[in-house]
Amino acid sequence: MGNRLNINTNVLLAYIRQSNIPIEILREKIKNIDQILSGEIAPTFTQLSNIAKTINVPTGLLLLDKPIDGRKVNLQFRTINSEHMEEMSPELRDTILDMQEKQDFLKEEVESECPFVGLFTVQDDDEKVIQEIHQYLGTKIVKERFKDYRKKMNNLGVFIFLNGKVKDNTRRPLNLKEFRGFVLSDKRAPLIFINQTDSSAGKLFTLIHEFVHLFFDDSDLLTNHDFDSHTKLEAKINRITAEILLPQQLLAELFDNYQNLEDNLASISKRFEVSKFVVLRRLFDLKYISREAYISMNHQLEQEFMKLQKNDSNSSGGNYYNNLKFRMDRHFVHYVDNAVKQNRISYTDAFLIVGVGYKGYHNLVGDGA
């Protein structure tokens, strides 16, 4: 018999009601569910995890003293319109809540602040912001840019997570059409989440785009609609992101007027490890190509992308534990493990905070996570 957990049954009942899952289904899957709901007996960790999985909420929510209003996630994102928030999927909402829980833990653990968070305002000159970001990331274009930038950002105190599903639940995939990633700005524990179902080039764009948001102390949910944003801040961040990913000076050296547009896109996107969409938009913004050429090629790229999506299962593939290490932030895991070793939290707490089981946790901390 596992250790039993003291929970607020009113919290449990509230989340069950929100889920619209019939009690009959819970009775089929959870032993003694009626006694648990009445407070007659306390649930084991396994039982609570199974309840959470059945009603599609993070297990940690069921351990709270009071329910979290689902609207809490809306407050983080000033740049998102209310209509989009109303349409937010349970998978996106629960992923944001999961990351907020991780950030709340980190705020208590991290002692120093990141000096670059909130360093600028929308009134500051683009070039001034770009130069400052180059001080942190460097200007050299290296191979495996995502890996290089992620490591640099980690060392600056930014926590970076990736996933293509809600925690470890393969039945709850994240929808790339809904969002590509988000950033939760905080001076002590800034956090970036990237939708792992995106392409390698897409992940790189999201990483840089959300990192730039931190310099304005702005939490952001990145969707496919943001590239044509009419807000002053988002337009500014798009310009800065484009310059970091595709520096104008290097682009001028690589663009070949004697080569057709399609070949230019292929060679430049490969050199900078960005998508052809990003290169195309950059060429248009810098007036290398006409609006007509931009619209025509953009339509062609969209058709190619749709064909690729049909042939791509978006499976992360590979070894589960290697993938787990890739999508978890190594510094975050270190802070959790350090808290366990100092007896400030239990292993059960650690499993809940990280969102993995016994084997997954020990694999993460076992060899230099």
GROMACS .gro file of C-alpha atoms in nm:
model
  369
    1MET     CA    1   0.000   0.000   0.000
    2GLY     CA    2   0.150   0.334  -0.102
    3ASN     CA    3   0.166   0.641   0.120
    4ARG     CA    4  -0.165   0.826   0.132
    5LEU     CA    5  -0.187   1.196   0.055
    6ASN     CA    6  -0.379   1.458   0.245
    7ILE     CA    7  -0.585   1.650  -0.010
    8ASN     CA    8  -0.868   1.900  -0.011
    9THR     CA    9  -1.161   1.699  -0.148
   10ASN     CA   10  -1.334   2.024  -0.251
   11VAL     CA   11  -1.044   2.089  -0.489
   12LEU     CA   12  -1.071   1.737  -0.629
   13LEU     CA   13  -1.447   1.770  -0.676
   14ALA     CA   14  -1.409   2.110  -0.846
   15TYR     CA   15  -1.169   1.974  -1.108
   16ILE     CA   16  -1.384   1.666  -1.168
   17ARG     CA   17  -1.686   1.892  -1.231
   18GLN     CA   18  -1.481   2.110  -1.470
   19SER     CA   19  -1.372   1.803  -1.667
   20ASN     CA   20  -1.729   1.689  -1.740
   21ILE     CA   21  -1.607   1.329  -1.696
   22PRO     CA   22  -1.896   1.115  -1.563
   23ILE     CA   23  -1.843   0.972  -1.215
   24GLU     CA   24  -1.919   0.626  -1.360
   25ILE     CA   25  -1.596   0.641  -1.561
   26LEU     CA   26  -1.398   0.731  -1.250
   27ARG     CA   27  -1.561   0.442  -1.063
   28GLU     CA   28  -1.446   0.204  -1.337
   29LYS     CA   29  -1.086   0.325  -1.323
   30ILE     CA   30  -1.026   0.432  -0.962
   31LYS     CA   31  -1.074   0.198  -0.669
   32ASN     CA   32  -1.267   0.351  -0.373
   33ILE     CA   33  -1.331   0.675  -0.563
   34ASP     CA   34  -1.653   0.746  -0.370
   35GLN     CA   35  -1.475   0.710  -0.036
   36ILE     CA   36  -1.194   0.935  -0.162
   37LEU     CA   37  -1.440   1.205  -0.272
   38SER     CA   38  -1.626   1.192   0.059
   39GLY     CA   39  -1.300   1.222   0.253
   40GLU     CA   40  -1.351   0.883   0.414
   41ILE     CA   41  -1.010   0.766   0.291
   42ALA     CA   42  -0.712   0.953   0.150
   43PRO     CA   43  -0.584   0.860  -0.198
   44THR     CA   44  -0.245   0.711  -0.271
   45PHE     CA   45  -0.011   0.894  -0.508
   46THR     CA   46  -0.092   0.637  -0.777
   47GLN     CA   47  -0.465   0.686  -0.732
   48LEU     CA   48  -0.435   1.065  -0.748
   49SER     CA   49  -0.218   1.041  -1.061
   50ASN     CA   50  -0.476   0.814  -1.224
   51ILE     CA   51  -0.756   1.057  -1.136
   52ALA     CA   52  -0.555   1.346  -1.283
   53LYS     CA   53  -0.488   1.150  -1.601
   54THR     CA   54  -0.856   1.059  -1.637
   55ILE     CA   55  -0.981   1.417  -1.598
   56ASN     CA   56  -0.688   1.567  -1.795
   57VAL     CA   57  -0.530   1.795  -1.535
   58PRO     CA   58  -0.176   1.810  -1.393
   59THR     CA   59  -0.151   1.598  -1.077
   60GLY     CA   60  -0.005   1.892  -0.886
   61LEU     CA   61  -0.333   2.085  -0.917
   62LEU     CA   62  -0.513   1.820  -0.711
   63LEU     CA   63  -0.272   1.880  -0.422
   64LEU     CA   64  -0.352   2.251  -0.393
   65ASP     CA   65  -0.553   2.403  -0.107
   66LYS     CA   66  -0.793   2.567  -0.352
   67PRO     CA   67  -0.864   2.537  -0.725
   68ILE     CA   68  -0.679   2.761  -0.969
   69ASP     CA   69  -0.909   2.966  -1.187
   70GLY     CA   70  -0.842   2.858  -1.544
   71ARG     CA   71  -0.840   3.226  -1.639
   72LYS     CA   72  -0.513   3.266  -1.450
   73VAL     CA   73  -0.323   3.167  -1.762
   74ASN     CA   74  -0.477   3.459  -1.950
   75LEU     CA   75  -0.319   3.717  -1.723
   76GLN     CA   76   0.032   3.618  -1.826
   77PHE     CA   77  -0.007   3.715  -2.188
   78ARG     CA   78  -0.068   4.081  -2.263
   79THR     CA   79  -0.022   4.035  -2.638
   80ILE     CA   80  -0.299   3.779  -2.694
   81ASN     CA   81  -0.649   3.888  -2.787
   82SER     CA   82  -0.941   3.771  -2.573
   83GLU     CA   83  -1.096   3.571  -2.855
   84HIS     CA   84  -0.788   3.347  -2.878
   85MET     CA   85  -0.786   3.298  -2.502
   86GLU     CA   86  -1.148   3.184  -2.508
   87GLU     CA   87  -1.054   2.922  -2.768
   88MET     CA   88  -0.748   2.793  -2.581
   89SER     CA   89  -0.739   2.413  -2.583
   90PRO     CA   90  -0.720   2.215  -2.256
   91GLU     CA   91  -0.380   2.086  -2.375
   92LEU     CA   92  -0.235   2.435  -2.413
   93ARG     CA   93  -0.394   2.555  -2.088
   94ASP     CA   94  -0.256   2.259  -1.892
   95THR     CA   95   0.088   2.300  -2.046
   96ILE     CA   96   0.097   2.665  -1.940
   97LEU     CA   97  -0.018   2.571  -1.590
   98ASP     CA   98   0.250   2.300  -1.572
   99MET     CA   99   0.519   2.551  -1.670
  100GLN     CA  100   0.383   2.806  -1.421
  101GLU     CA  101   0.411   2.544  -1.146
  102LYS     CA  102   0.772   2.476  -1.246
  103GLN     CA  103   0.845   2.848  -1.252
  104ASP     CA  104   0.686   2.897  -0.909
  105PHE     CA  105   0.921   2.629  -0.771
  106LEU     CA  106   1.223   2.791  -0.937
  107LYS     CA  107   1.138   3.137  -0.800
  108GLU     CA  108   1.191   2.995  -0.451
  109GLU     CA  109   1.519   2.826  -0.545
  110VAL     CA  110   1.704   3.074  -0.767
  111GLU     CA  111   1.886   3.347  -0.576
  112SER     CA  112   2.010   3.582  -0.849
  113GLU     CA  113   1.819   3.786  -1.106
  114CYS     CA  114   1.873   3.805  -1.482
  115PRO     CA  115   1.992   4.162  -1.555
  116PHE     CA  116   1.861   4.162  -1.914
  117VAL     CA  117   1.494   4.095  -1.829
  118GLY     CA  118   1.303   4.419  -1.882
  119LEU     CA  119   1.614   4.606  -1.993
  120PHE     CA  120   1.432   4.782  -2.278
  121THR     CA  121   1.099   4.937  -2.369
  122VAL     CA  122   0.921   4.956  -2.703
  123GLN     CA  123   1.055   5.312  -2.743
  124ASP     CA  124   1.420   5.196  -2.752
  125ASP     CA  125   1.604   5.180  -3.084
  126ASP     CA  126   1.611   4.838  -3.254
  127GLU     CA  127   1.987   4.852  -3.309
  128LYS     CA  128   2.051   4.921  -2.942
  129VAL     CA  129   1.851   4.611  -2.844
  130ILE     CA  130   2.020   4.395  -3.109
  131GLN     CA  131   2.368   4.498  -2.994
  132GLU     CA  132   2.280   4.410  -2.634
  133ILE     CA  133   2.144   4.067  -2.733
  134HIS     CA  134   2.463   4.004  -2.932
  135GLN     CA  135   2.657   4.069  -2.612
  136TYR     CA  136   2.481   3.770  -2.460
  137LEU     CA  137   2.452   3.534  -2.759
  138GLY     CA  138   2.747   3.639  -2.974
  139THR     CA  139   2.740   3.718  -3.345
  140LYS     CA  140   2.905   3.406  -3.489
  141ILE     CA  141   2.676   3.178  -3.692
  142VAL     CA  142   2.768   2.824  -3.587
  143LYS     CA  143   2.636   2.481  -3.681
  144GLU     CA  144   2.353   2.348  -3.462
  145ARG     CA  145   2.244   2.700  -3.372
  146PHE     CA  146   1.954   2.580  -3.158
  147LYS     CA  147   2.183   2.372  -2.938
  148ASP     CA  148   2.436   2.655  -2.914
  149TYR     CA  149   2.182   2.925  -2.825
  150ARG     CA  150   1.996   2.700  -2.581
  151LYS     CA  151   2.317   2.632  -2.388
  152LYS     CA  152   2.405   3.003  -2.379
  153MET     CA  153   2.057   3.099  -2.261
  154ASN     CA  154   2.066   2.825  -1.996
  155ASN     CA  155   2.392   2.964  -1.863
  156LEU     CA  156   2.232   3.310  -1.850
  157GLY     CA  157   1.957   3.176  -1.623
  158VAL     CA  158   1.680   3.110  -1.876
  159PHE     CA  159   1.495   2.779  -1.830
  160ILE     CA  160   1.401   2.610  -2.159
  161PHE     CA  161   1.157   2.321  -2.198
  162LEU     CA  162   1.024   2.136  -2.502
  163ASN     CA  163   0.738   1.890  -2.542
  164GLY     CA  164   0.494   1.771  -2.803
  165LYS     CA  165   0.234   1.652  -2.556
  166VAL     CA  166   0.096   1.736  -2.211
  167LYS     CA  167   0.365   1.605  -1.975
  168ASP     CA  168   0.407   1.234  -2.061
  169ASN     CA  169   0.053   1.179  -2.189
  170THR     CA  170   0.081   1.064  -2.552
  171ARG     CA  171  -0.298   1.081  -2.582
  172ARG     CA  172  -0.284   1.460  -2.539
  173PRO     CA  173  -0.067   1.594  -2.822
  174LEU     CA  174   0.001   1.966  -2.861
  175ASN     CA  175  -0.134   2.135  -3.173
  176LEU     CA  176   0.125   2.329  -3.374
  177LYS     CA  177  -0.154   2.516  -3.550
  178GLU     CA  178  -0.259   2.656  -3.212
  179PHE     CA  179   0.081   2.765  -3.081
  180ARG     CA  180   0.455   2.730  -3.141
  181GLY     CA  181   0.576   2.818  -2.795
  182PHE     CA  182   0.553   3.069  -2.513
  183VAL     CA  183   0.765   3.260  -2.265
  184LEU     CA  184   0.685   3.337  -1.901
  185SER     CA  185   0.887   3.644  -1.811
  186ASP     CA  186   1.038   3.673  -1.465
  187LYS     CA  187   1.363   3.829  -1.346
  188ARG     CA  188   1.451   3.531  -1.128
  189ALA     CA  189   1.323   3.238  -1.334
  190PRO     CA  190   1.245   3.334  -1.696
  191LEU     CA  191   1.101   3.031  -1.875
  192ILE     CA  192   1.064   2.942  -2.244
  193PHE     CA  193   0.850   2.653  -2.369
  194ILE     CA  194   0.878   2.526  -2.728
  195ASN     CA  195   0.627   2.305  -2.908
  196GLN     CA  196   0.835   2.000  -2.997
  197THR     CA  197   0.612   1.907  -3.291
  198ASP     CA  198   0.760   2.201  -3.484
  199SER     CA  199   1.044   2.165  -3.736
  200SER     CA  200   1.407   2.223  -3.633
  201ALA     CA  201   1.398   2.563  -3.806
  202GLY     CA  202   1.071   2.645  -3.632
  203LYS     CA  203   1.213   2.560  -3.290
  204LEU     CA  204   1.511   2.789  -3.353
  205PHE     CA  205   1.283   3.077  -3.451
  206THR     CA  206   1.066   3.031  -3.140
  207LEU     CA  207   1.371   3.013  -2.912
  208ILE     CA  208   1.510   3.345  -3.037
  209HIS     CA  209   1.171   3.517  -3.065
  210GLU     CA  210   1.073   3.434  -2.706
  211PHE     CA  211   1.421   3.522  -2.576
  212VAL     CA  212   1.385   3.868  -2.730
  213HIS     CA  213   1.053   3.910  -2.545
  214LEU     CA  214   1.242   3.876  -2.215
  215PHE     CA  215   1.440   4.193  -2.288
  216PHE     CA  216   1.104   4.374  -2.273
  217ASP     CA  217   0.984   4.176  -1.969
  218ASP     CA  218   0.692   4.057  -2.180
  219SER     CA  219   0.526   3.716  -2.150
  220ASP     CA  220   0.415   3.590  -2.489
  221LEU     CA  221   0.225   3.310  -2.658
  222LEU     CA  222   0.366   3.261  -3.009
  223THR     CA  223   0.109   3.168  -3.272
  224ASN     CA  224   0.126   3.162  -3.650
  225HIS     CA  225  -0.067   3.492  -3.655
  226ASP     CA  226   0.210   3.685  -3.478
  227PHE     CA  227   0.419   3.736  -3.793
  228ASP     CA  228   0.171   3.991  -3.926
  229SER     CA  229   0.105   4.146  -3.586
  230HIS     CA  230  -0.012   4.505  -3.578
  231THR     CA  231   0.100   4.568  -3.219
  232LYS     CA  232   0.402   4.793  -3.193
  233LEU     CA  233   0.592   4.565  -2.955
  234GLU     CA  234   0.533   4.244  -3.149
  235ALA     CA  235   0.636   4.410  -3.476
  236LYS     CA  236   0.954   4.532  -3.307
  237ILE     CA  237   1.034   4.187  -3.169
  238ASN     CA  238   0.978   4.032  -3.512
  239ARG     CA  239   1.229   4.276  -3.665
  240ILE     CA  240   1.489   4.208  -3.397
  241THR     CA  241   1.441   3.831  -3.422
  242ALA     CA  242   1.485   3.847  -3.800
  243GLU     CA  243   1.812   4.040  -3.768
  244ILE     CA  244   1.954   3.793  -3.515
  245LEU     CA  245   1.855   3.491  -3.724
  246LEU     CA  246   1.940   3.645  -4.063
  247PRO     CA  247   2.182   3.939  -4.025
  248GLN     CA  248   2.128   4.188  -4.306
  249GLN     CA  249   2.499   4.219  -4.385
  250LEU     CA  250   2.549   3.843  -4.423
  251LEU     CA  251   2.227   3.810  -4.620
  252ALA     CA  252   2.350   4.073  -4.867
  253GLU     CA  253   2.668   3.872  -4.920
  254LEU     CA  254   2.481   3.546  -4.981
  255PHE     CA  255   2.190   3.664  -5.194
  256ASP     CA  256   2.265   3.593  -5.561
  257ASN     CA  257   2.084   3.814  -5.812
  258TYR     CA  258   2.177   3.573  -6.090
  259GLN     CA  259   2.012   3.280  -5.914
  260ASN     CA  260   1.637   3.218  -5.910
  261LEU     CA  261   1.444   3.287  -5.591
  262GLU     CA  262   1.382   2.921  -5.513
  263ASP     CA  263   1.754   2.838  -5.521
  264ASN     CA  264   1.834   3.144  -5.309
  265LEU     CA  265   1.583   3.032  -5.047
  266ALA     CA  266   1.727   2.681  -5.040
  267SER     CA  267   2.090   2.787  -4.997
  268ILE     CA  268   2.026   3.067  -4.746
  269SER     CA  269   1.786   2.865  -4.529
  270LYS     CA  270   2.040   2.581  -4.512
  271ARG     CA  271   2.326   2.816  -4.420
  272PHE     CA  272   2.136   2.984  -4.136
  273GLU     CA  273   1.928   2.679  -4.028
  274VAL     CA  274   1.604   2.875  -4.063
  275SER     CA  275   1.290   2.804  -4.264
  276LYS     CA  276   1.239   2.919  -4.621
  277PHE     CA  277   0.940   3.118  -4.491
  278VAL     CA  278   1.170   3.323  -4.266
  279VAL     CA  279   1.419   3.384  -4.548
  280LEU     CA  280   1.140   3.483  -4.787
  281ARG     CA  281   0.990   3.732  -4.543
  282ARG     CA  282   1.333   3.876  -4.467
  283LEU     CA  283   1.408   3.926  -4.838
  284PHE     CA  284   1.074   4.100  -4.883
  285ASP     CA  285   1.115   4.325  -4.579
  286LEU     CA  286   1.462   4.429  -4.702
  287LYS     CA  287   1.319   4.494  -5.051
  288TYR     CA  288   1.521   4.227  -5.230
  289ILE     CA  289   1.201   4.096  -5.390
  290SER     CA  290   0.868   4.247  -5.494
  291ARG     CA  291   0.536   4.197  -5.316
  292GLU     CA  292   0.414   3.990  -5.611
  293ALA     CA  293   0.716   3.759  -5.591
  294TYR     CA  294   0.670   3.730  -5.215
  295ILE     CA  295   0.300   3.638  -5.236
  296SER     CA  296   0.357   3.387  -5.516
  297MET     CA  297   0.649   3.210  -5.346
  298ASN     CA  298   0.478   3.216  -5.006
  299HIS     CA  299   0.181   3.032  -5.161
  300GLN     CA  300   0.418   2.777  -5.316
  301LEU     CA  301   0.595   2.719  -4.983
  302GLU     CA  302   0.262   2.672  -4.806
  303GLN     CA  303   0.167   2.400  -5.055
  304GLU     CA  304   0.502   2.227  -5.003
  305PHE     CA  305   0.464   2.252  -4.626
  306MET     CA  306   0.117   2.095  -4.635
  307LYS     CA  307   0.252   1.800  -4.836
  308LEU     CA  308   0.535   1.752  -4.587
  309GLN     CA  309   0.292   1.759  -4.295
  310LYS     CA  310   0.083   1.483  -4.451
  311ASN     CA  311   0.391   1.263  -4.474
  312ASP     CA  312   0.514   1.347  -4.125
  313SER     CA  313   0.366   1.178  -3.819
  314ASN     CA  314   0.533   1.440  -3.594
  315SER     CA  315   0.656   1.159  -3.373
  316SER     CA  316   0.952   1.257  -3.158
  317GLY     CA  317   1.085   0.905  -3.210
  318GLY     CA  318   1.411   0.775  -3.069
  319ASN     CA  319   1.490   0.662  -2.720
  320TYR     CA  320   1.237   0.776  -2.459
  321TYR     CA  321   1.498   0.868  -2.198
  322ASN     CA  322   1.716   1.058  -2.445
  323ASN     CA  323   1.410   1.253  -2.556
  324LEU     CA  324   1.318   1.319  -2.192
  325LYS     CA  325   1.661   1.472  -2.130
  326PHE     CA  326   1.631   1.684  -2.444
  327ARG     CA  327   1.295   1.831  -2.350
  328MET     CA  328   1.372   1.893  -1.981
  329ASP     CA  329   1.583   2.187  -1.872
  330ARG     CA  330   1.900   2.051  -1.711
  331HIS     CA  331   1.935   2.339  -1.465
  332PHE     CA  332   1.575   2.294  -1.353
  333VAL     CA  333   1.641   1.924  -1.285
  334HIS     CA  334   1.949   2.023  -1.085
  335TYR     CA  335   1.747   2.261  -0.865
  336VAL     CA  336   1.485   1.993  -0.798
  337ASP     CA  337   1.744   1.727  -0.716
  338ASN     CA  338   1.930   1.969  -0.491
  339ALA     CA  339   1.608   2.036  -0.296
  340VAL     CA  340   1.558   1.659  -0.254
  341LYS     CA  341   1.915   1.607  -0.129
  342GLN     CA  342   1.871   1.889   0.124
  343ASN     CA  343   1.549   1.723   0.249
  344ARG     CA  344   1.342   2.029   0.162
  345ILE     CA  345   1.112   1.827  -0.063
  346SER     CA  346   1.038   1.454  -0.088
  347TYR     CA  347   1.094   1.231  -0.389
  348THR     CA  348   0.716   1.226  -0.437
  349ASP     CA  349   0.720   1.607  -0.452
  350ALA     CA  350   1.007   1.593  -0.702
  351PHE     CA  351   0.821   1.350  -0.929
  352LEU     CA  352   0.520   1.584  -0.926
  353ILE     CA  353   0.724   1.898  -0.994
  354VAL     CA  354   0.919   1.743  -1.281
  355GLY     CA  355   0.620   1.550  -1.415
  356VAL     CA  356   0.781   1.206  -1.445
  357GLY     CA  357   0.782   0.876  -1.259
  358TYR     CA  358   1.057   0.704  -1.060
  359LYS     CA  359   1.257   0.573  -1.357
  360GLY     CA  360   1.228   0.893  -1.556
  361TYR     CA  361   1.342   1.106  -1.263
  362HIS     CA  362   1.645   0.894  -1.180
  363ASN     CA  363   1.743   0.885  -1.546
  364LEU     CA  364   1.736   1.265  -1.552
  365VAL     CA  365   1.954   1.307  -1.244
  366GLY     CA  366   2.165   0.994  -1.291
  367ASP     CA  367   2.441   1.117  -1.519
  368GLY     CA  368   2.482   1.490  -1.530
  369ALA     CA  369   2.134   1.606  -1.626
   0.00000   0.00000   0.00000
